[in-house]
């Protein structure tokens, strides 16, 4: 049988997986198979981020072709929004547990993290981004940040900017971040550098928007190699939305305080502080925070101590105002409106 026909179309051992935008990722099947052999495993659990769940069965096929017949491969159907969102139920019931698409948030032997580095060429869009960055002769200082998918090119990105006359400032943020220059949707500590302009290389606008909110003194240039576009992070629309939610909640009497039970998203101390300060606040624990799940609660407003993106991404979909802990402090009069800021998450679990 030929090499081409021997494996399923999901075989990733040599070429990676092709998706739209000409992206490919290496699923590191050799590491998984090696772990199965070392642990004499009979159960393997796979967890994928939402955008790659449809590829899960093909990856499972490839693993099953490489391991003994008595090995059961299970795919998590739970939502997955980051390295903070492990399927602990499946993890406890498997000998090998693989989390795809994110870098480790905490060192552990229980989980194999496969980051899925992208093969997209970032340098053409970085070339275009020079039109939005200050001329290096006038302002050579620039910060550089990216997401986990592009960390495999980070050193090359730094060298590329250095060759064009920039002094590149980078740092690793806190323990929630694995790599120097890495940002998450909830953490932008890596951008706390001595430069008033930051180049974000990566897909989407949410990460650079949060970065611009967290560091309003910096000009954030977005070089998106996936959608092939260069833009400037503009927080005006986002701020108007958040101001509106805070105003709606100012007359609230009964508050639902959401505590998320996902392994890396619980902020118990913040939730407890709100409960201690407000007799009309009620703790609601849940793993998946959705508008439908909260609809039957008779509350005037909610404050989310879980993942900040629940508030920022889905906030307008909730039937009552959904605020961040900082916005709650403004709504109840403990802080002035001008203190409104982006909610960030620090620490692991």
CSV table of C-alpha atoms in Angstrom, one decimal:
chain,number,residue,atom,x,y,z
A,1,UNK,CA,0.0,0.0,0.0
A,2,UNK,CA,1.4,3.4,-0.9
A,3,UNK,CA,2.2,6.2,1.6
A,4,UNK,CA,-0.6,8.3,0.1
A,5,UNK,CA,-3.3,5.7,0.7
A,6,UNK,CA,-2.1,4.1,3.9
A,7,UNK,CA,-3.3,6.9,6.2
A,8,UNK,CA,-6.5,8.9,6.5
A,9,UNK,CA,-6.7,12.5,5.3
A,10,UNK,CA,-6.1,13.5,8.9
A,11,UNK,CA,-2.6,12.1,8.9
A,12,UNK,CA,-0.3,14.8,10.3
A,13,UNK,CA,3.0,13.1,10.9
A,14,UNK,CA,4.8,14.9,8.0
A,15,UNK,CA,2.7,17.7,6.5
A,16,UNK,CA,0.5,19.0,9.3
A,17,UNK,CA,-3.1,19.8,8.8
A,18,UNK,CA,-4.2,22.2,6.1
A,19,UNK,CA,-7.1,24.6,6.8
A,20,UNK,CA,-8.4,27.8,5.2
A,21,UNK,CA,-5.9,30.7,4.9
A,22,UNK,CA,-3.3,28.1,4.1
A,23,UNK,CA,-2.6,27.3,7.7
A,24,UNK,CA,-1.0,24.1,8.8
A,25,UNK,CA,-0.2,22.7,12.3
A,26,UNK,CA,1.9,19.9,13.6
A,27,UNK,CA,-0.2,17.7,16.0
A,28,UNK,CA,3.0,16.0,17.3
A,29,UNK,CA,1.6,12.5,17.0
A,30,UNK,CA,5.0,11.0,17.8
A,31,UNK,CA,4.9,12.6,21.3
A,32,UNK,CA,1.4,11.2,21.9
A,33,UNK,CA,2.3,7.7,20.8
A,34,UNK,CA,5.4,7.8,22.9
A,35,UNK,CA,3.4,8.7,25.9
A,36,UNK,CA,1.0,5.9,25.3
A,37,UNK,CA,3.9,3.4,25.1
A,38,UNK,CA,5.6,4.7,28.2
A,39,UNK,CA,2.5,4.7,30.3
A,40,UNK,CA,1.1,1.4,28.9
A,41,UNK,CA,-2.0,3.5,28.3
A,42,UNK,CA,-5.4,2.1,27.4
A,43,UNK,CA,-7.3,5.4,27.4
A,44,UNK,CA,-6.3,8.6,25.5
A,45,UNK,CA,-8.2,11.8,25.9
A,46,UNK,CA,-8.1,14.6,23.3
A,47,UNK,CA,-9.3,18.2,23.8
A,48,UNK,CA,-9.5,20.7,21.0
A,49,UNK,CA,-10.4,24.4,20.9
A,50,UNK,CA,-13.8,25.2,19.4
A,51,UNK,CA,-12.4,26.0,15.9
A,52,UNK,CA,-10.7,22.7,15.6
A,53,UNK,CA,-13.2,20.3,17.1
A,54,UNK,CA,-14.4,19.3,13.6
A,55,UNK,CA,-10.9,17.9,12.9
A,56,UNK,CA,-10.9,15.8,16.1
A,57,UNK,CA,-12.2,12.5,14.5
A,58,UNK,CA,-9.4,12.6,11.8
A,59,UNK,CA,-6.7,13.2,14.5
A,60,UNK,CA,-8.2,10.3,16.5
A,61,UNK,CA,-8.1,8.1,13.4
A,62,UNK,CA,-4.4,8.8,13.0
A,63,UNK,CA,-3.6,8.1,16.6
A,64,UNK,CA,-5.6,4.8,16.5
A,65,UNK,CA,-3.6,3.7,13.4
A,66,UNK,CA,-0.4,4.1,15.5
A,67,UNK,CA,-1.3,2.6,18.8
A,68,UNK,CA,-2.4,-0.9,19.9
A,69,UNK,CA,-6.0,-2.0,19.1
A,70,UNK,CA,-6.9,-2.1,22.8
A,71,UNK,CA,-6.3,1.7,23.2
A,72,UNK,CA,-9.5,3.8,23.4
A,73,UNK,CA,-9.3,7.3,22.0
A,74,UNK,CA,-11.9,9.8,23.5
A,75,UNK,CA,-12.6,13.3,22.2
A,76,UNK,CA,-13.8,15.9,24.7
A,77,UNK,CA,-17.1,17.5,23.7
A,78,UNK,CA,-16.9,20.2,26.4
A,79,UNK,CA,-16.3,23.8,25.3
A,80,UNK,CA,-12.7,24.8,25.3
A,81,UNK,CA,-11.6,28.4,25.4
A,82,UNK,CA,-8.0,28.2,26.4
A,83,UNK,CA,-5.3,26.5,28.5
A,84,UNK,CA,-7.4,27.6,31.5
A,85,UNK,CA,-10.2,25.4,30.4
A,86,UNK,CA,-9.2,21.8,30.7
A,87,UNK,CA,-11.7,19.0,30.7
A,88,UNK,CA,-10.9,17.7,34.1
A,89,UNK,CA,-13.6,15.0,34.0
A,90,UNK,CA,-12.0,13.4,31.0
A,91,UNK,CA,-8.4,14.1,32.2
A,92,UNK,CA,-9.1,12.1,35.4
A,93,UNK,CA,-10.4,9.1,33.4
A,94,UNK,CA,-7.6,8.8,30.9
A,95,UNK,CA,-4.0,7.6,31.0
A,96,UNK,CA,-2.9,10.2,28.4
A,97,UNK,CA,-4.6,13.5,28.1
A,98,UNK,CA,-3.7,15.9,25.2
A,99,UNK,CA,-4.7,19.5,25.1
A,100,UNK,CA,-4.4,21.1,21.6
A,101,UNK,CA,-4.0,24.7,20.5
A,102,UNK,CA,-2.7,26.4,23.6
A,103,UNK,CA,0.6,26.7,25.5
A,104,UNK,CA,0.9,25.4,29.1
A,105,UNK,CA,-0.4,27.7,31.8
A,106,UNK,CA,1.1,25.5,34.5
A,107,UNK,CA,3.7,22.8,34.3
A,108,UNK,CA,2.1,19.4,34.9
A,109,UNK,CA,2.9,15.8,34.0
A,110,UNK,CA,-0.8,15.1,33.6
A,111,UNK,CA,-1.3,17.0,30.4
A,112,UNK,CA,0.5,16.9,27.0
A,113,UNK,CA,0.2,20.4,25.5
A,114,UNK,CA,0.4,20.6,21.7
A,115,UNK,CA,0.5,24.3,20.8
A,116,UNK,CA,-0.3,24.0,17.1
A,117,UNK,CA,2.2,26.5,15.8
A,118,UNK,CA,1.1,28.2,12.6
A,119,UNK,CA,3.0,28.0,9.3
A,120,UNK,CA,1.6,31.3,8.0
A,121,UNK,CA,4.4,33.6,6.8
A,122,UNK,CA,4.2,36.7,9.1
A,123,UNK,CA,6.8,38.9,7.4
A,124,UNK,CA,4.8,40.2,4.4
A,125,UNK,CA,2.2,41.7,6.8
A,126,UNK,CA,4.9,42.9,9.1
A,127,UNK,CA,6.4,44.8,6.2
A,128,UNK,CA,3.0,46.5,5.7
A,129,UNK,CA,2.8,47.3,9.4
A,130,UNK,CA,5.9,49.6,9.0
A,131,UNK,CA,3.6,52.2,7.5
A,132,UNK,CA,1.8,52.5,10.9
A,133,UNK,CA,4.8,52.3,13.1
A,134,UNK,CA,6.9,55.4,13.8
A,135,UNK,CA,10.1,55.8,11.7
A,136,UNK,CA,12.9,54.2,13.6
A,137,UNK,CA,15.0,57.3,13.2
A,138,UNK,CA,12.4,59.3,15.1
A,139,UNK,CA,11.2,56.6,17.6
A,140,UNK,CA,13.1,53.3,17.5
A,141,UNK,CA,11.4,51.8,20.5
A,142,UNK,CA,8.7,49.2,19.8
A,143,UNK,CA,7.1,46.4,21.8
A,144,UNK,CA,6.4,43.1,20.2
A,145,UNK,CA,3.7,40.6,21.2
A,146,UNK,CA,2.0,37.7,19.6
A,147,UNK,CA,-0.2,34.7,20.4
A,148,UNK,CA,0.8,31.1,21.1
A,149,UNK,CA,0.2,30.1,17.5
A,150,UNK,CA,3.0,32.3,16.2
A,151,UNK,CA,5.5,31.9,19.1
A,152,UNK,CA,7.6,29.6,16.8
A,153,UNK,CA,8.6,32.7,14.8
A,154,UNK,CA,9.0,35.2,17.6
A,155,UNK,CA,12.8,35.3,17.6
A,156,UNK,CA,12.7,35.8,13.9
A,157,UNK,CA,10.2,38.6,14.3
A,158,UNK,CA,12.5,40.4,16.8
A,159,UNK,CA,15.5,40.0,14.5
A,160,UNK,CA,13.4,41.3,11.5
A,161,UNK,CA,12.5,44.5,13.4
A,162,UNK,CA,16.0,44.9,14.7
A,163,UNK,CA,17.4,44.7,11.2
A,164,UNK,CA,15.1,47.6,10.2
A,165,UNK,CA,16.5,49.9,12.9
A,166,UNK,CA,14.1,49.3,15.8
A,167,UNK,CA,15.0,48.6,19.4
A,168,UNK,CA,12.6,45.8,20.2
A,169,UNK,CA,11.3,45.6,23.8
A,170,UNK,CA,9.9,42.3,25.0
A,171,UNK,CA,9.3,40.5,28.3
A,172,UNK,CA,7.5,37.6,29.7
A,173,UNK,CA,4.5,38.6,31.7
A,174,UNK,CA,3.4,36.6,34.7
A,175,UNK,CA,3.0,33.0,35.5
A,176,UNK,CA,-0.1,32.7,33.4
A,177,UNK,CA,2.1,33.2,30.3
A,178,UNK,CA,4.4,30.6,29.0
A,179,UNK,CA,6.6,32.6,26.6
A,180,UNK,CA,8.3,35.9,26.3
A,181,UNK,CA,6.1,38.3,24.3
A,182,UNK,CA,3.0,36.1,24.6
A,183,UNK,CA,-0.5,37.6,25.2
A,184,UNK,CA,-3.7,35.9,26.1
A,185,UNK,CA,-7.3,37.1,25.7
A,186,UNK,CA,-7.2,37.8,29.5
A,187,UNK,CA,-3.6,38.8,30.1
A,188,UNK,CA,-1.4,41.5,28.5
A,189,UNK,CA,1.4,41.7,31.1
A,190,UNK,CA,4.0,41.0,28.3
A,191,UNK,CA,3.2,44.5,26.9
A,192,UNK,CA,4.2,46.2,30.0
A,193,UNK,CA,7.4,47.5,28.4
A,194,UNK,CA,9.2,50.8,27.9
A,195,UNK,CA,7.8,51.7,24.5
A,196,UNK,CA,4.9,53.8,23.5
A,197,UNK,CA,4.1,51.7,20.4
A,198,UNK,CA,3.4,47.9,20.3
A,199,UNK,CA,3.2,45.7,17.3
A,200,UNK,CA,0.8,42.8,17.7
A,201,UNK,CA,1.3,40.0,15.2
A,202,UNK,CA,-1.7,37.6,15.1
A,203,UNK,CA,-5.2,37.0,14.0
A,204,UNK,CA,-8.3,38.8,15.2
A,205,UNK,CA,-8.8,42.1,17.1
A,206,UNK,CA,-9.8,40.9,20.5
A,207,UNK,CA,-6.3,40.5,21.9
A,208,UNK,CA,-4.9,43.8,20.6
A,209,UNK,CA,-8.1,45.5,21.8
A,210,UNK,CA,-7.6,44.2,25.3
A,211,UNK,CA,-4.0,45.2,25.1
A,212,UNK,CA,-4.9,48.8,24.1
A,213,UNK,CA,-7.4,49.0,27.0
A,214,UNK,CA,-4.9,47.6,29.5
A,215,UNK,CA,-2.2,50.0,28.1
A,216,UNK,CA,-4.1,53.1,26.9
A,217,UNK,CA,-0.8,55.1,26.7
A,218,UNK,CA,0.4,52.9,23.8
A,219,UNK,CA,-0.3,52.9,20.1
A,220,UNK,CA,-1.2,49.3,19.2
A,221,UNK,CA,-0.6,48.3,15.6
A,222,UNK,CA,-2.3,45.0,14.5
A,223,UNK,CA,-0.5,43.0,11.9
A,224,UNK,CA,-2.9,40.1,11.1
A,225,UNK,CA,-1.1,37.5,8.9
A,226,UNK,CA,-4.3,35.3,8.7
A,227,UNK,CA,-6.6,37.9,7.3
A,228,UNK,CA,-3.7,39.8,5.7
A,229,UNK,CA,-4.6,43.3,7.1
A,230,UNK,CA,-3.0,46.0,9.2
A,231,UNK,CA,-5.1,48.1,11.5
A,232,UNK,CA,-4.8,50.2,14.6
A,233,UNK,CA,-6.6,49.0,17.8
A,234,UNK,CA,-9.5,51.4,18.4
A,235,UNK,CA,-11.1,51.1,21.9
A,236,UNK,CA,-13.9,53.7,21.4
A,237,UNK,CA,-16.7,51.4,20.3
A,238,UNK,CA,-15.8,48.9,23.0
A,239,UNK,CA,-15.7,51.6,25.7
A,240,UNK,CA,-19.1,52.9,24.7
A,241,UNK,CA,-20.6,49.4,25.1
A,242,UNK,CA,-19.1,48.9,28.5
A,243,UNK,CA,-20.2,52.4,29.7
A,244,UNK,CA,-23.7,51.6,28.6
A,245,UNK,CA,-23.7,48.3,30.6
A,246,UNK,CA,-22.4,50.0,33.7
A,247,UNK,CA,-25.1,52.7,33.5
A,248,UNK,CA,-27.8,50.1,33.2
A,249,UNK,CA,-26.6,48.4,36.3
A,250,UNK,CA,-26.4,51.5,38.5
A,251,UNK,CA,-30.0,51.0,39.7
A,252,UNK,CA,-29.6,47.3,40.4
A,253,UNK,CA,-30.5,45.9,43.8
A,254,UNK,CA,-30.1,42.2,43.5
A,255,UNK,CA,-26.7,41.0,42.1
A,256,UNK,CA,-25.8,37.6,40.8
A,257,UNK,CA,-22.1,37.0,41.4
A,258,UNK,CA,-20.8,34.4,38.9
A,259,UNK,CA,-18.1,32.1,40.1
A,260,UNK,CA,-16.8,29.9,37.2
A,261,UNK,CA,-15.7,26.4,38.3
A,262,UNK,CA,-13.4,25.8,35.3
A,263,UNK,CA,-10.0,24.8,36.5
A,264,UNK,CA,-8.2,28.0,35.5
A,265,UNK,CA,-11.0,30.6,35.6
A,266,UNK,CA,-12.1,30.8,39.2
A,267,UNK,CA,-11.4,34.0,41.1
A,268,UNK,CA,-12.8,33.1,44.5
A,269,UNK,CA,-11.3,36.0,46.5
A,270,UNK,CA,-12.9,38.5,44.1
A,271,UNK,CA,-16.2,36.8,44.4
A,272,UNK,CA,-15.9,36.7,48.2
A,273,UNK,CA,-15.1,40.4,48.5
A,274,UNK,CA,-18.2,41.3,46.6
A,275,UNK,CA,-20.4,39.0,48.7
A,276,UNK,CA,-18.9,40.4,52.0
A,277,UNK,CA,-19.6,43.9,50.9
A,278,UNK,CA,-23.1,43.5,49.5
A,279,UNK,CA,-26.0,41.7,51.4
A,280,UNK,CA,-28.0,41.7,48.2
A,281,UNK,CA,-25.4,39.7,46.2
A,282,UNK,CA,-25.8,36.0,45.6
A,283,UNK,CA,-23.1,33.6,44.6
A,284,UNK,CA,-24.0,31.5,41.5
A,285,UNK,CA,-21.5,28.7,40.6
A,286,UNK,CA,-21.4,27.2,37.1
A,287,UNK,CA,-18.9,25.8,34.6
A,288,UNK,CA,-20.3,27.2,31.4
A,289,UNK,CA,-21.7,30.8,31.7
A,290,UNK,CA,-24.3,31.4,29.0
A,291,UNK,CA,-27.2,33.8,28.6
A,292,UNK,CA,-29.7,30.9,28.6
A,293,UNK,CA,-28.4,29.5,31.9
A,294,UNK,CA,-28.8,32.8,33.7
A,295,UNK,CA,-32.2,33.8,32.2
A,296,UNK,CA,-34.2,32.1,35.0
A,297,UNK,CA,-32.4,33.9,37.8
A,298,UNK,CA,-34.3,36.9,39.2
A,299,UNK,CA,-31.4,39.3,39.4
A,300,UNK,CA,-31.1,42.9,38.3
A,301,UNK,CA,-27.5,42.5,37.2
A,302,UNK,CA,-24.6,40.1,37.2
A,303,UNK,CA,-20.9,40.4,37.9
A,304,UNK,CA,-18.6,37.9,36.3
A,305,UNK,CA,-15.5,36.8,38.2
A,306,UNK,CA,-14.7,34.1,35.6
A,307,UNK,CA,-13.1,34.5,32.2
A,308,UNK,CA,-13.2,38.2,31.2
A,309,UNK,CA,-14.2,37.3,27.7
A,310,UNK,CA,-17.6,36.1,29.0
A,311,UNK,CA,-18.3,39.8,29.7
A,312,UNK,CA,-16.6,41.4,26.8
A,313,UNK,CA,-17.6,38.9,24.0
A,314,UNK,CA,-21.1,37.8,25.2
A,315,UNK,CA,-22.1,40.7,27.5
A,316,UNK,CA,-24.7,42.2,25.1
A,317,UNK,CA,-26.4,38.8,24.8
A,318,UNK,CA,-27.3,38.6,28.5
A,319,UNK,CA,-30.9,39.7,29.5
A,320,UNK,CA,-29.5,41.8,32.3
A,321,UNK,CA,-26.3,43.8,32.6
A,322,UNK,CA,-23.1,41.6,32.9
A,323,UNK,CA,-20.2,43.4,34.5
A,324,UNK,CA,-16.6,42.8,35.3
A,325,UNK,CA,-15.5,43.1,38.9
A,326,UNK,CA,-14.0,46.5,38.2
A,327,UNK,CA,-17.2,47.7,36.5
A,328,UNK,CA,-19.2,46.5,39.4
A,329,UNK,CA,-17.2,48.8,41.7
A,330,UNK,CA,-18.2,51.7,39.5
A,331,UNK,CA,-21.9,50.7,39.3
A,332,UNK,CA,-22.3,50.5,43.1
A,333,UNK,CA,-20.5,53.8,43.6
A,334,UNK,CA,-17.2,52.6,45.0
A,335,UNK,CA,-15.2,54.0,42.2
A,336,UNK,CA,-15.6,56.8,39.6
A,337,UNK,CA,-16.6,56.1,36.0
A,338,UNK,CA,-13.3,57.2,34.7
A,339,UNK,CA,-11.7,54.2,36.4
A,340,UNK,CA,-13.3,51.8,33.9
A,341,UNK,CA,-10.6,49.5,32.5
A,342,UNK,CA,-10.2,46.1,30.8
A,343,UNK,CA,-10.6,43.1,33.1
A,344,UNK,CA,-7.5,41.0,33.1
A,345,UNK,CA,-6.7,37.6,34.8
A,346,UNK,CA,-3.5,36.8,36.6
A,347,UNK,CA,-2.2,33.7,38.2
A,348,UNK,CA,-2.8,30.0,37.4
A,349,UNK,CA,-4.6,27.4,39.5
